[in-house]
Amino acid sequence: MRGYLARKTVIYGLTFVVAVTLNWLIPRLMPGDPVQRMVARAAVQHPETIAAMTAYYERTFGLDLPLWQQYLNYWAALFRGDLGTSVWLFPAPVAQVVLDAVPYTLGIMIPAILLSFVIGNSVGAMAARSGWLDNVALPVGYLITAMPYMWLAILLAWGLGVALGWFPVAGGYDFGMVPQWSWAFAGDLLQHWVLPFLSLFLVSLGGWAIGMRNLIIYELESDYANYLSALGAPRRLVRRYAFRNAMLPQITGLALQLGTILGGALVTEIVFAYPGLGKLVLSAIQNQDFFLLQGTLLFVVIGVLLANFVIDIVYVLVDPRTRTGLTGATS
Amino acid sequence: MTATQPAAAPGTEAAEPPGAAPSSSATARKPGGDARETLYFALRNPKVVIGSVVVLAFLLLGLLGPLFLKFAPMDYAGPPMAPPSADFPFGTTTFGQDVFAQFVAGLRSTFLVGLLGGGVAAVIGMTIGFVAGYCGGLIDELLNMLTNVVLVIPGFVVLIIINAYLGVRSVPMQALYIGVFSWPWVARAVRAQTLSLRSRDFIDLARLSGAGVGTILRREVAPNMYSYLFMTFVLLFGGSILTAASLDFIGLGPTNAMSLGLMMNQAVQWSALHLGLWWWFVPPGLGITLIVGSLYIMNVGLDEVFNPKLREM
């Protein structure tokens, strides 16, 4: 188990370094100069003023130093929790802007991931070896899985939002309201939460169900299952063993898919103009605010890494083989 | 993703698509020879037949459609906001553009992205998987680490950022980016398969007869996995389409071409939802869903064709 965790830690550490470096590098390759933009926005004519402003902004964003020093400074600032200053919302610190958006994203993502995982796996397990459910669940599952995230979101917004008028289709809360701790605001928040959550939940559901169905069928056909049946073990017992074994790949799948599900959440947020990270990414791109974009990406990467790490630890708890050190070749 | 959409919820994604589960194990078979037998079972499998008919129908529509259309996708063709009619089978946009013409043009980019993006990802993933699985040792460790690193970074988010920064807005470029971020699960799967193949007798024999690594991989290992590799490509194809649709929808799509994702983007931007112009945003999404869904169902069918254990006859 120690070897397993050590291995994982090395991979996560390396990924973190690669991600941070990539994150630092990409804006430097970007066409267009944020400082020029800031200066242009001030609309001053005087060349001396322009020179002074350029120098000031370059110092503020740390762009006047040699590249290697900028890179080191970036790491140093990172460990102080400083992600720079937003150009778009100047002078708001990026860390603050991102932190304000995170709860909204987590608020739709965590319930959607967990619920679709639990319900999808249950449906899938039931569908295996149950003729009529299989015939319904399989095609429906594949169709849902094949739907683009935003299309399902658009359909929900149009059907339940515009046509039926049950839920609001844009924003995290009513534009007339001020965020506060009150029942009225909480209810409003909940109403705006339903559609983004629902679309994300539905899209993930099909994949889990299909994966579980295939895995269970595979397990039920394996030698140990046949042997148990031959010994006269009750079907329920065989299925319980099959379920346990089929869960392991699904848990790995959860880790594999975190990044993807996150991408889905970002697109969903854009459809519903939900004030989470996805909308922030879009605004940052549209306003060419690469500090904000950088900060958001970093946050997302750290989030995915942490979540993966948690899943790895859960895996140790569920799979006894990782505990005895028989990890095999797969990491 | 990958992908923009996930595999269990596959789409984009960077993760393993549904149905790529263990049932699809490559069986070591004699390469070639049984091509006719495979075709026989493929044509008798309703999943394969229906899936490929739907995909081919869309492909033909995309290829031949523009030749018969009176309007270019961006032309102002008729009255604005017209519902579907004989003249405009899918109605018109708020600007009087023909939605059907846009749909047909979008199909072209969809297939192009699927082919190129899926192709790039397949080549990278399979090469890394073969080499890592066959060579083992330090090379395996390094490639594995690379795979894990790319796997853990949220590919779609990186894709958004690269796409926004580099700003090269053409369908092939977009497909290239997508391919570069959607290979890791392929590498893992192919590596696992290669590991189980490499200790077989016929591989030892090839090694003893002095064949090089490249030759053994090409002539001995790969042919035993053709069916699996083909199915992998089908999944990558669908995943690339979904990823591209998401990117286009965010407004990071090609600027010089029409695409199905872009249609949805424009529909939402010009408030088709509130105006009730369902014919503007339903066809592009439905088209993608049908194409990708057919690919997945086809994949299940192919699994049954290639893997006799799963055949119900």
PDB file of N, CA and C in Angstrom, chain A residues 10-11 14-15 26-27 30-31 142-143 145-151 154 157-158 162 169 203-204 207 214-215 218 256-257 260 262-263 266-267 271 281-282 285 290 293 297 300-301 304-305 329 331, chain B residues 1 3 5-10 12-16 19 22 145 148-149 151-154 156-157 160-161 164-165 188 191 242 245 249-250 264 268 273 278 281-282 285-286 288-289 292-293 296 300:
ATOM      1  N   VAL A  10       3.973  10.581  -6.640  1.00  0.00           N
ATOM      2  CA  VAL A  10       4.933  11.047  -7.647  1.00  0.00           C
ATOM      3  C   VAL A  10       4.181  11.522  -8.890  1.00  0.00           C
ATOM      4  N   ILE A  11       3.207  10.728  -9.331  1.00  0.00           N
ATOM      5  CA  ILE A  11       2.466  11.103 -10.535  1.00  0.00           C
ATOM      6  C   ILE A  11       1.722  12.427 -10.334  1.00  0.00           C
ATOM      7  N   LEU A  14       4.188  15.323 -10.306  1.00  0.00           N
ATOM      8  CA  LEU A  14       4.667  15.606 -11.658  1.00  0.00           C
ATOM      9  C   LEU A  14       3.593  16.313 -12.473  1.00  0.00           C
ATOM     10  N   THR A  15       2.372  15.803 -12.358  1.00  0.00           N
ATOM     11  CA  THR A  15       1.266  16.417 -13.089  1.00  0.00           C
ATOM     12  C   THR A  15       1.110  17.875 -12.680  1.00  0.00           C
ATOM     13  N   ILE A  26       1.526  29.100 -21.533  1.00  0.00           N
ATOM     14  CA  ILE A  26       0.543  29.374 -22.585  1.00  0.00           C
ATOM     15  C   ILE A  26       0.304  30.877 -22.802  1.00  0.00           C
ATOM     16  N   PRO A  27       0.064  31.638 -21.745  1.00  0.00           N
ATOM     17  CA  PRO A  27      -0.187  33.065 -21.980  1.00  0.00           C
ATOM     18  C   PRO A  27       0.989  33.767 -22.648  1.00  0.00           C
ATOM     19  N   MET A  30       0.691  33.694 -26.210  1.00  0.00           N
ATOM     20  CA  MET A  30      -0.537  34.259 -26.755  1.00  0.00           C
ATOM     21  C   MET A  30      -0.285  35.522 -27.569  1.00  0.00           C
ATOM     22  N   PRO A  31      -0.944  35.633 -28.721  1.00  0.00           N
ATOM     23  CA  PRO A  31      -0.853  36.884 -29.461  1.00  0.00           C
ATOM     24  C   PRO A  31      -1.639  37.960 -28.709  1.00  0.00           C
ATOM     25  N   TYR A 142     -27.258   4.717 -24.444  1.00  0.00           N
ATOM     26  CA  TYR A 142     -26.334   5.132 -25.502  1.00  0.00           C
ATOM     27  C   TYR A 142     -26.727   6.467 -26.099  1.00  0.00           C
ATOM     28  N   LEU A 143     -28.024   6.689 -26.261  1.00  0.00           N
ATOM     29  CA  LEU A 143     -28.448   7.970 -26.841  1.00  0.00           C
ATOM     30  C   LEU A 143     -28.101   9.127 -25.906  1.00  0.00           C
ATOM     31  N   THR A 145     -25.818   9.210 -23.680  1.00  0.00           N
ATOM     32  CA  THR A 145     -24.371   9.366 -23.642  1.00  0.00           C
ATOM     33  C   THR A 145     -23.860  10.096 -24.872  1.00  0.00           C
ATOM     34  N   ALA A 146     -24.551   9.899 -25.992  1.00  0.00           N
ATOM     35  CA  ALA A 146     -24.091  10.499 -27.240  1.00  0.00           C
ATOM     36  C   ALA A 146     -24.514  11.963 -27.362  1.00  0.00           C
ATOM     37  N   MET A 147     -25.365  12.417 -26.432  1.00  0.00           N
ATOM     38  CA  MET A 147     -25.831  13.809 -26.534  1.00  0.00           C
ATOM     39  C   MET A 147     -24.737  14.778 -26.145  1.00  0.00           C
ATOM     40  N   PRO A 148     -24.568  15.816 -26.926  1.00  0.00           N
ATOM     41  CA  PRO A 148     -23.654  16.869 -26.488  1.00  0.00           C
ATOM     42  C   PRO A 148     -24.218  17.508 -25.216  1.00  0.00           C
ATOM     43  N   TYR A 149     -23.343  17.787 -24.252  1.00  0.00           N
ATOM     44  CA  TYR A 149     -23.780  18.371 -22.976  1.00  0.00           C
ATOM     45  C   TYR A 149     -24.707  19.556 -23.177  1.00  0.00           C
ATOM     46  N   MET A 150     -24.271  20.462 -24.088  1.00  0.00           N
ATOM     47  CA  MET A 150     -25.020  21.717 -24.139  1.00  0.00           C
ATOM     48  C   MET A 150     -26.369  21.528 -24.818  1.00  0.00           C
ATOM     49  N   TRP A 151     -26.469  20.494 -25.648  1.00  0.00           N
ATOM     50  CA  TRP A 151     -27.754  20.306 -26.327  1.00  0.00           C
ATOM     51  C   TRP A 151     -28.816  19.875 -25.334  1.00  0.00           C
ATOM     52  N   ILE A 154     -29.742  22.849 -23.456  1.00  0.00           N
ATOM     53  CA  ILE A 154     -30.599  23.756 -24.232  1.00  0.00           C
ATOM     54  C   ILE A 154     -32.031  23.229 -24.250  1.00  0.00           C
ATOM     55  N   ALA A 157     -33.634  23.787 -20.914  1.00  0.00           N
ATOM     56  CA  ALA A 157     -33.921  25.204 -20.711  1.00  0.00           C
ATOM     57  C   ALA A 157     -35.153  25.603 -21.525  1.00  0.00           C
ATOM     58  N   TRP A 158     -35.224  25.071 -22.723  1.00  0.00           N
ATOM     59  CA  TRP A 158     -36.342  25.421 -23.598  1.00  0.00           C
ATOM     60  C   TRP A 158     -37.638  24.770 -23.094  1.00  0.00           C
ATOM     61  N   VAL A 162     -38.451  27.729 -20.647  1.00  0.00           N
ATOM     62  CA  VAL A 162     -39.199  28.711 -21.438  1.00  0.00           C
ATOM     63  C   VAL A 162     -40.639  28.251 -21.676  1.00  0.00           C
ATOM     64  N   VAL A 169     -34.123  30.211 -16.439  1.00  0.00           N
ATOM     65  CA  VAL A 169     -33.141  29.611 -17.336  1.00  0.00           C
ATOM     66  C   VAL A 169     -31.781  30.296 -17.307  1.00  0.00           C
ATOM     67  N   VAL A 203     -26.794  13.608 -18.330  1.00  0.00           N
ATOM     68  CA  VAL A 203     -25.801  13.221 -19.324  1.00  0.00           C
ATOM     69  C   VAL A 203     -24.844  12.178 -18.772  1.00  0.00           C
ATOM     70  N   SER A 204     -24.515  12.276 -17.478  1.00  0.00           N
ATOM     71  CA  SER A 204     -23.565  11.312 -16.924  1.00  0.00           C
ATOM     72  C   SER A 204     -24.210   9.961 -16.661  1.00  0.00           C
ATOM     73  N   GLY A 207     -23.820   6.742 -19.231  1.00  0.00           N
ATOM     74  CA  GLY A 207     -22.506   6.119 -19.287  1.00  0.00           C
ATOM     75  C   GLY A 207     -22.273   5.153 -18.139  1.00  0.00           C
ATOM     76  N   ASN A 214     -22.220  -3.753 -18.673  1.00  0.00           N
ATOM     77  CA  ASN A 214     -21.220  -4.577 -19.352  1.00  0.00           C
ATOM     78  C   ASN A 214     -20.324  -5.298 -18.362  1.00  0.00           C
ATOM     79  N   LEU A 215     -19.914  -4.570 -17.316  1.00  0.00           N
ATOM     80  CA  LEU A 215     -19.002  -5.175 -16.347  1.00  0.00           C
ATOM     81  C   LEU A 215     -19.667  -6.333 -15.618  1.00  0.00           C
ATOM     82  N   TYR A 218     -19.936  -9.368 -17.746  1.00  0.00           N
ATOM     83  CA  TYR A 218     -18.599  -9.956 -17.843  1.00  0.00           C
ATOM     84  C   TYR A 218     -18.269 -10.762 -16.591  1.00  0.00           C
ATOM     85  N   LEU A 256     -10.978   8.674 -13.799  1.00  0.00           N
ATOM     86  CA  LEU A 256     -10.629   9.022 -15.176  1.00  0.00           C
ATOM     87  C   LEU A 256     -11.523  10.122 -15.704  1.00  0.00           C
ATOM     88  N   GLN A 257     -12.768  10.116 -15.229  1.00  0.00           N
ATOM     89  CA  GLN A 257     -13.718  11.001 -15.865  1.00  0.00           C
ATOM     90  C   GLN A 257     -13.889  12.349 -15.225  1.00  0.00           C
ATOM     91  N   THR A 260     -13.263  15.188 -17.473  1.00  0.00           N
ATOM     92  CA  THR A 260     -14.253  15.287 -18.536  1.00  0.00           C
ATOM     93  C   THR A 260     -15.564  15.854 -18.017  1.00  0.00           C
ATOM     94  N   LEU A 262     -15.930  17.691 -15.584  1.00  0.00           N
ATOM     95  CA  LEU A 262     -15.713  19.099 -15.318  1.00  0.00           C
ATOM     96  C   LEU A 262     -15.904  19.923 -16.581  1.00  0.00           C
ATOM     97  N   GLY A 263     -15.368  19.416 -17.691  1.00  0.00           N
ATOM     98  CA  GLY A 263     -15.572  20.098 -18.966  1.00  0.00           C
ATOM     99  C   GLY A 263     -17.058  20.252 -19.264  1.00  0.00           C
ATOM    100  N   LEU A 266     -18.554  22.977 -17.216  1.00  0.00           N
ATOM    101  CA  LEU A 266     -18.221  24.307 -17.724  1.00  0.00           C
ATOM    102  C   LEU A 266     -19.166  24.703 -18.857  1.00  0.00           C
ATOM    103  N   VAL A 267     -19.395  23.763 -19.781  1.00  0.00           N
ATOM    104  CA  VAL A 267     -20.274  24.070 -20.915  1.00  0.00           C
ATOM    105  C   VAL A 267     -21.702  24.297 -20.436  1.00  0.00           C
ATOM    106  N   VAL A 271     -24.381  27.606 -20.878  1.00  0.00           N
ATOM    107  CA  VAL A 271     -25.752  27.630 -21.390  1.00  0.00           C
ATOM    108  C   VAL A 271     -26.671  28.375 -20.428  1.00  0.00           C
ATOM    109  N   VAL A 281     -14.403  31.233 -17.151  1.00  0.00           N
ATOM    110  CA  VAL A 281     -13.481  30.916 -18.242  1.00  0.00           C
ATOM    111  C   VAL A 281     -13.898  31.650 -19.509  1.00  0.00           C
ATOM    112  N   LEU A 282     -15.191  31.615 -19.788  1.00  0.00           N
ATOM    113  CA  LEU A 282     -15.685  32.265 -20.998  1.00  0.00           C
ATOM    114  C   LEU A 282     -15.432  33.774 -20.957  1.00  0.00           C
ATOM    115  N   ILE A 285     -11.840  34.530 -21.507  1.00  0.00           N
ATOM    116  CA  ILE A 285     -11.429  34.401 -22.904  1.00  0.00           C
ATOM    117  C   ILE A 285     -11.920  35.599 -23.710  1.00  0.00           C
ATOM    118  N   PHE A 290      -5.758  36.998 -19.487  1.00  0.00           N
ATOM    119  CA  PHE A 290      -5.103  35.709 -19.324  1.00  0.00           C
ATOM    120  C   PHE A 290      -4.685  35.411 -17.904  1.00  0.00           C
ATOM    121  N   LEU A 293      -7.769  33.652 -16.656  1.00  0.00           N
ATOM    122  CA  LEU A 293      -7.868  32.345 -17.297  1.00  0.00           C
ATOM    123  C   LEU A 293      -6.882  31.367 -16.670  1.00  0.00           C
ATOM    124  N   LEU A 297      -7.771  28.022 -14.566  1.00  0.00           N
ATOM    125  CA  LEU A 297      -7.252  26.718 -14.996  1.00  0.00           C
ATOM    126  C   LEU A 297      -6.514  26.045 -13.847  1.00  0.00           C
ATOM    127  N   VAL A 300      -8.843  24.660 -11.373  1.00  0.00           N
ATOM    128  CA  VAL A 300      -9.489  23.458 -11.890  1.00  0.00           C
ATOM    129  C   VAL A 300      -8.542  22.264 -11.794  1.00  0.00           C
ATOM    130  N   VAL A 301      -7.285  22.476 -12.200  1.00  0.00           N
ATOM    131  CA  VAL A 301      -6.314  21.380 -12.179  1.00  0.00           C
ATOM    132  C   VAL A 301      -6.109  20.884 -10.753  1.00  0.00           C
ATOM    133  N   VAL A 304      -9.076  18.846  -9.691  1.00  0.00           N
ATOM    134  CA  VAL A 304      -9.132  17.509 -10.278  1.00  0.00           C
ATOM    135  C   VAL A 304      -8.080  16.606  -9.626  1.00  0.00           C
ATOM    136  N   LEU A 305      -6.897  17.154  -9.378  1.00  0.00           N
ATOM    137  CA  LEU A 305      -5.841  16.356  -8.751  1.00  0.00           C
ATOM    138  C   LEU A 305      -6.271  15.899  -7.360  1.00  0.00           C
ATOM    139  N   ALA A 329       0.771  -4.336 -12.582  1.00  0.00           N
ATOM    140  CA  ALA A 329       1.449  -3.372 -13.431  1.00  0.00           C
ATOM    141  C   ALA A 329       0.642  -2.095 -13.603  1.00  0.00           C
ATOM    142  N   SER A 331      -1.212   1.234 -12.616  1.00  0.00           N
ATOM    143  CA  SER A 331      -1.047   2.156 -11.497  1.00  0.00           C
ATOM    144  C   SER A 331      -2.275   3.017 -11.384  1.00  0.00           C
TER     145      SER A 331
ATOM    146  N   MET B   1     -13.163  13.371 -23.025  1.00  0.00           N
ATOM    147  CA  MET B   1     -13.125  13.688 -22.965  1.00  0.00           C
ATOM    148  C   MET B   1     -13.303  13.566 -23.015  1.00  0.00           C
ATOM    149  N   ALA B   3     -12.509  14.815 -23.713  1.00  0.00           N
ATOM    150  CA  ALA B   3     -12.778  15.001 -23.756  1.00  0.00           C
ATOM    151  C   ALA B   3     -13.625  15.593 -23.790  1.00  0.00           C
ATOM    152  N   GLN B   5     -16.629  15.770 -23.968  1.00  0.00           N
ATOM    153  CA  GLN B   5     -17.603  14.996 -23.209  1.00  0.00           C
ATOM    154  C   GLN B   5     -17.208  13.624 -22.856  1.00  0.00           C
ATOM    155  N   PRO B   6     -17.486  13.142 -21.877  1.00  0.00           N
ATOM    156  CA  PRO B   6     -17.020  12.089 -21.087  1.00  0.00           C
ATOM    157  C   PRO B   6     -17.442  10.825 -21.598  1.00  0.00           C
ATOM    158  N   ALA B   7     -16.708   9.921 -21.121  1.00  0.00           N
ATOM    159  CA  ALA B   7     -16.902   8.668 -21.634  1.00  0.00           C
ATOM    160  C   ALA B   7     -17.869   7.896 -20.892  1.00  0.00           C
ATOM    161  N   ALA B   8     -17.734   7.738 -19.665  1.00  0.00           N
ATOM    162  CA  ALA B   8     -18.831   7.000 -19.178  1.00  0.00           C
ATOM    163  C   ALA B   8     -19.877   7.828 -19.627  1.00  0.00           C
ATOM    164  N   ALA B   9     -19.598   9.100 -19.471  1.00  0.00           N
ATOM    165  CA  ALA B   9     -20.381   9.959 -20.249  1.00  0.00           C
ATOM    166  C   ALA B   9     -19.360  10.345 -21.239  1.00  0.00           C
ATOM    167  N   PRO B  10     -19.178   9.649 -22.257  1.00  0.00           N
ATOM    168  CA  PRO B  10     -18.013   9.714 -23.107  1.00  0.00           C
ATOM    169  C   PRO B  10     -17.950  10.955 -23.887  1.00  0.00           C
ATOM    170  N   THR B  12     -16.474  13.876 -24.709  1.00  0.00           N
ATOM    171  CA  THR B  12     -15.268  14.439 -24.892  1.00  0.00           C
ATOM    172  C   THR B  12     -14.258  13.816 -24.135  1.00  0.00           C
ATOM    173  N   GLU B  13     -14.156  13.587 -24.408  1.00  0.00           N
ATOM    174  CA  GLU B  13     -13.326  13.286 -23.529  1.00  0.00           C
ATOM    175  C   GLU B  13     -12.250  12.595 -23.351  1.00  0.00           C
ATOM    176  N   ALA B  14     -11.628  12.734 -22.279  1.00  0.00           N
ATOM    177  CA  ALA B  14     -10.344  12.165 -21.950  1.00  0.00           C
ATOM    178  C   ALA B  14     -10.534  10.856 -21.260  1.00  0.00           C
ATOM    179  N   ALA B  15     -11.720  10.489 -21.074  1.00  0.00           N
ATOM    180  CA  ALA B  15     -11.884   9.288 -20.283  1.00  0.00           C
ATOM    181  C   ALA B  15     -12.313   8.132 -21.142  1.00  0.00           C
ATOM    182  N   GLU B  16     -12.397   7.001 -20.534  1.00  0.00           N
ATOM    183  CA  GLU B  16     -12.712   5.814 -21.312  1.00  0.00           C
ATOM    184  C   GLU B  16     -14.182   5.780 -21.649  1.00  0.00           C
ATOM    185  N   GLY B  19     -18.751   1.233 -22.739  1.00  0.00           N
ATOM    186  CA  GLY B  19     -18.748   0.112 -23.647  1.00  0.00           C
ATOM    187  C   GLY B  19     -17.359  -0.287 -24.047  1.00  0.00           C
ATOM    188  N   PRO B  22     -14.468  -4.395 -20.477  1.00  0.00           N
ATOM    189  CA  PRO B  22     -13.617  -5.552 -20.737  1.00  0.00           C
ATOM    190  C   PRO B  22     -14.216  -6.562 -21.688  1.00  0.00           C
ATOM    191  N   MET B 145       4.036   7.190 -17.184  1.00  0.00           N
ATOM    192  CA  MET B 145       3.971   8.429 -16.422  1.00  0.00           C
ATOM    193  C   MET B 145       3.380   9.539 -17.287  1.00  0.00           C
ATOM    194  N   ASN B 148      -0.269   9.040 -17.576  1.00  0.00           N
ATOM    195  CA  ASN B 148      -0.976   9.426 -16.357  1.00  0.00           C
ATOM    196  C   ASN B 148      -1.062  10.934 -16.195  1.00  0.00           C
ATOM    197  N   VAL B 149       0.019  11.617 -16.580  1.00  0.00           N
ATOM    198  CA  VAL B 149       0.010  13.073 -16.446  1.00  0.00           C
ATOM    199  C   VAL B 149      -1.068  13.676 -17.344  1.00  0.00           C
ATOM    200  N   LEU B 151      -3.598  12.218 -18.484  1.00  0.00           N
ATOM    201  CA  LEU B 151      -4.896  11.718 -18.049  1.00  0.00           C
ATOM    202  C   LEU B 151      -5.471  12.572 -16.924  1.00  0.00           C
ATOM    203  N   VAL B 152      -4.617  13.017 -16.031  1.00  0.00           N
ATOM    204  CA  VAL B 152      -5.109  13.717 -14.850  1.00  0.00           C
ATOM    205  C   VAL B 152      -5.394  15.192 -15.141  1.00  0.00           C
ATOM    206  N   ILE B 153      -4.632  15.774 -16.067  1.00  0.00           N
ATOM    207  CA  ILE B 153      -4.929  17.161 -16.438  1.00  0.00           C
ATOM    208  C   ILE B 153      -6.284  17.182 -17.139  1.00  0.00           C
ATOM    209  N   PRO B 154      -7.182  18.067 -16.714  1.00  0.00           N
ATOM    210  CA  PRO B 154      -8.479  18.084 -17.394  1.00  0.00           C
ATOM    211  C   PRO B 154      -8.330  18.553 -18.832  1.00  0.00           C
ATOM    212  N   PHE B 156     -10.202  18.913 -21.443  1.00  0.00           N
ATOM    213  CA  PHE B 156     -11.091  19.860 -22.097  1.00  0.00           C
ATOM    214  C   PHE B 156     -10.768  21.298 -21.717  1.00  0.00           C
ATOM    215  N   VAL B 157     -10.415  21.484 -20.458  1.00  0.00           N
ATOM    216  CA  VAL B 157     -10.110  22.837 -20.004  1.00  0.00           C
ATOM    217  C   VAL B 157      -8.840  23.345 -20.687  1.00  0.00           C
ATOM    218  N   ILE B 160      -9.693  24.318 -24.192  1.00  0.00           N
ATOM    219  CA  ILE B 160     -10.324  25.636 -24.291  1.00  0.00           C
ATOM    220  C   ILE B 160      -9.243  26.698 -24.327  1.00  0.00           C
ATOM    221  N   ILE B 161      -8.291  26.547 -23.413  1.00  0.00           N
ATOM    222  CA  ILE B 161      -7.304  27.603 -23.259  1.00  0.00           C
ATOM    223  C   ILE B 161      -6.371  27.658 -24.459  1.00  0.00           C
ATOM    224  N   ALA B 164      -8.217  29.095 -27.320  1.00  0.00           N
ATOM    225  CA  ALA B 164      -8.439  30.532 -27.203  1.00  0.00           C
ATOM    226  C   ALA B 164      -7.151  31.304 -27.461  1.00  0.00           C
ATOM    227  N   TYR B 165      -6.032  30.774 -26.983  1.00  0.00           N
ATOM    228  CA  TYR B 165      -4.773  31.496 -27.112  1.00  0.00           C
ATOM    229  C   TYR B 165      -4.216  31.457 -28.512  1.00  0.00           C
ATOM    230  N   ARG B 188      -3.520   3.336 -22.547  1.00  0.00           N
ATOM    231  CA  ARG B 188      -3.635   2.383 -21.447  1.00  0.00           C
ATOM    232  C   ARG B 188      -4.213   1.059 -21.897  1.00  0.00           C
ATOM    233  N   ARG B 191      -1.870  -0.797 -24.243  1.00  0.00           N
ATOM    234  CA  ARG B 191      -0.727  -1.307 -23.489  1.00  0.00           C
ATOM    235  C   ARG B 191      -1.099  -2.609 -22.767  1.00  0.00           C
ATOM    236  N   LEU B 242     -18.008  15.086 -30.269  1.00  0.00           N
ATOM    237  CA  LEU B 242     -18.629  15.732 -29.115  1.00  0.00           C
ATOM    238  C   LEU B 242     -17.753  16.855 -28.575  1.00  0.00           C
ATOM    239  N   ALA B 245     -17.990  19.819 -30.819  1.00  0.00           N
ATOM    240  CA  ALA B 245     -19.272  20.508 -30.688  1.00  0.00           C
ATOM    241  C   ALA B 245     -19.246  21.433 -29.480  1.00  0.00           C
ATOM    242  N   PHE B 249     -19.486  25.419 -29.530  1.00  0.00           N
ATOM    243  CA  PHE B 249     -20.588  26.053 -28.819  1.00  0.00           C
ATOM    244  C   PHE B 249     -20.094  27.209 -27.962  1.00  0.00           C
ATOM    245  N   ILE B 250     -18.927  27.047 -27.362  1.00  0.00           N
ATOM    246  CA  ILE B 250     -18.382  28.126 -26.531  1.00  0.00           C
ATOM    247  C   ILE B 250     -17.952  29.296 -27.396  1.00  0.00           C
ATOM    248  N   MET B 264     -25.627  25.796 -32.827  1.00  0.00           N
ATOM    249  CA  MET B 264     -26.258  25.882 -31.504  1.00  0.00           C
ATOM    250  C   MET B 264     -25.821  27.151 -30.796  1.00  0.00           C
ATOM    251  N   VAL B 268     -28.453  30.043 -29.555  1.00  0.00           N
ATOM    252  CA  VAL B 268     -28.577  30.525 -28.179  1.00  0.00           C
ATOM    253  C   VAL B 268     -28.278  32.020 -28.112  1.00  0.00           C
ATOM    254  N   LEU B 273     -34.229  30.304 -28.105  1.00  0.00           N
ATOM    255  CA  LEU B 273     -35.011  29.652 -27.055  1.00  0.00           C
ATOM    256  C   LEU B 273     -36.230  30.478 -26.708  1.00  0.00           C
ATOM    257  N   TRP B 278     -37.489  26.480 -32.296  1.00  0.00           N
ATOM    258  CA  TRP B 278     -36.890  25.179 -31.971  1.00  0.00           C
ATOM    259  C   TRP B 278     -36.193  24.567 -33.161  1.00  0.00           C
ATOM    260  N   PHE B 281     -32.245  25.029 -33.123  1.00  0.00           N
ATOM    261  CA  PHE B 281     -31.288  24.336 -32.253  1.00  0.00           C
ATOM    262  C   PHE B 281     -31.552  22.838 -32.090  1.00  0.00           C
ATOM    263  N   VAL B 282     -32.747  22.362 -32.495  1.00  0.00           N
ATOM    264  CA  VAL B 282     -32.984  20.921 -32.370  1.00  0.00           C
ATOM    265  C   VAL B 282     -32.202  20.111 -33.420  1.00  0.00           C
ATOM    266  N   GLY B 285     -28.217  19.452 -32.696  1.00  0.00           N
ATOM    267  CA  GLY B 285     -27.981  18.567 -31.559  1.00  0.00           C
ATOM    268  C   GLY B 285     -28.448  17.159 -31.845  1.00  0.00           C
ATOM    269  N   LEU B 286     -29.593  17.071 -32.492  1.00  0.00           N
ATOM    270  CA  LEU B 286     -30.134  15.749 -32.820  1.00  0.00           C
ATOM    271  C   LEU B 286     -29.197  15.038 -33.794  1.00  0.00           C
ATOM    272  N   ILE B 288     -25.926  15.381 -34.114  1.00  0.00           N
ATOM    273  CA  ILE B 288     -24.761  14.876 -33.384  1.00  0.00           C
ATOM    274  C   ILE B 288     -25.140  13.657 -32.556  1.00  0.00           C
ATOM    275  N   THR B 289     -26.271  13.764 -31.841  1.00  0.00           N
ATOM    276  CA  THR B 289     -26.688  12.654 -30.994  1.00  0.00           C
ATOM    277  C   THR B 289     -26.885  11.379 -31.818  1.00  0.00           C
ATOM    278  N   VAL B 292     -23.300  10.113 -33.162  1.00  0.00           N
ATOM    279  CA  VAL B 292     -22.460   9.533 -32.108  1.00  0.00           C
ATOM    280  C   VAL B 292     -23.144   8.312 -31.479  1.00  0.00           C
ATOM    281  N   GLY B 293     -24.458   8.419 -31.268  1.00  0.00           N
ATOM    282  CA  GLY B 293     -25.186   7.284 -30.704  1.00  0.00           C
ATOM    283  C   GLY B 293     -25.090   6.060 -31.611  1.00  0.00           C
ATOM    284  N   TYR B 296     -21.762   4.413 -31.223  1.00  0.00           N
ATOM    285  CA  TYR B 296     -21.642   3.608 -30.000  1.00  0.00           C
ATOM    286  C   TYR B 296     -22.370   2.283 -30.159  1.00  0.00           C
ATOM    287  N   VAL B 300     -21.035  -1.716 -30.079  1.00  0.00           N
ATOM    288  CA  VAL B 300     -21.521  -2.877 -29.332  1.00  0.00           C
ATOM    289  C   VAL B 300     -21.723  -4.045 -30.289  1.00  0.00           C
TER     290      VAL B 300
END
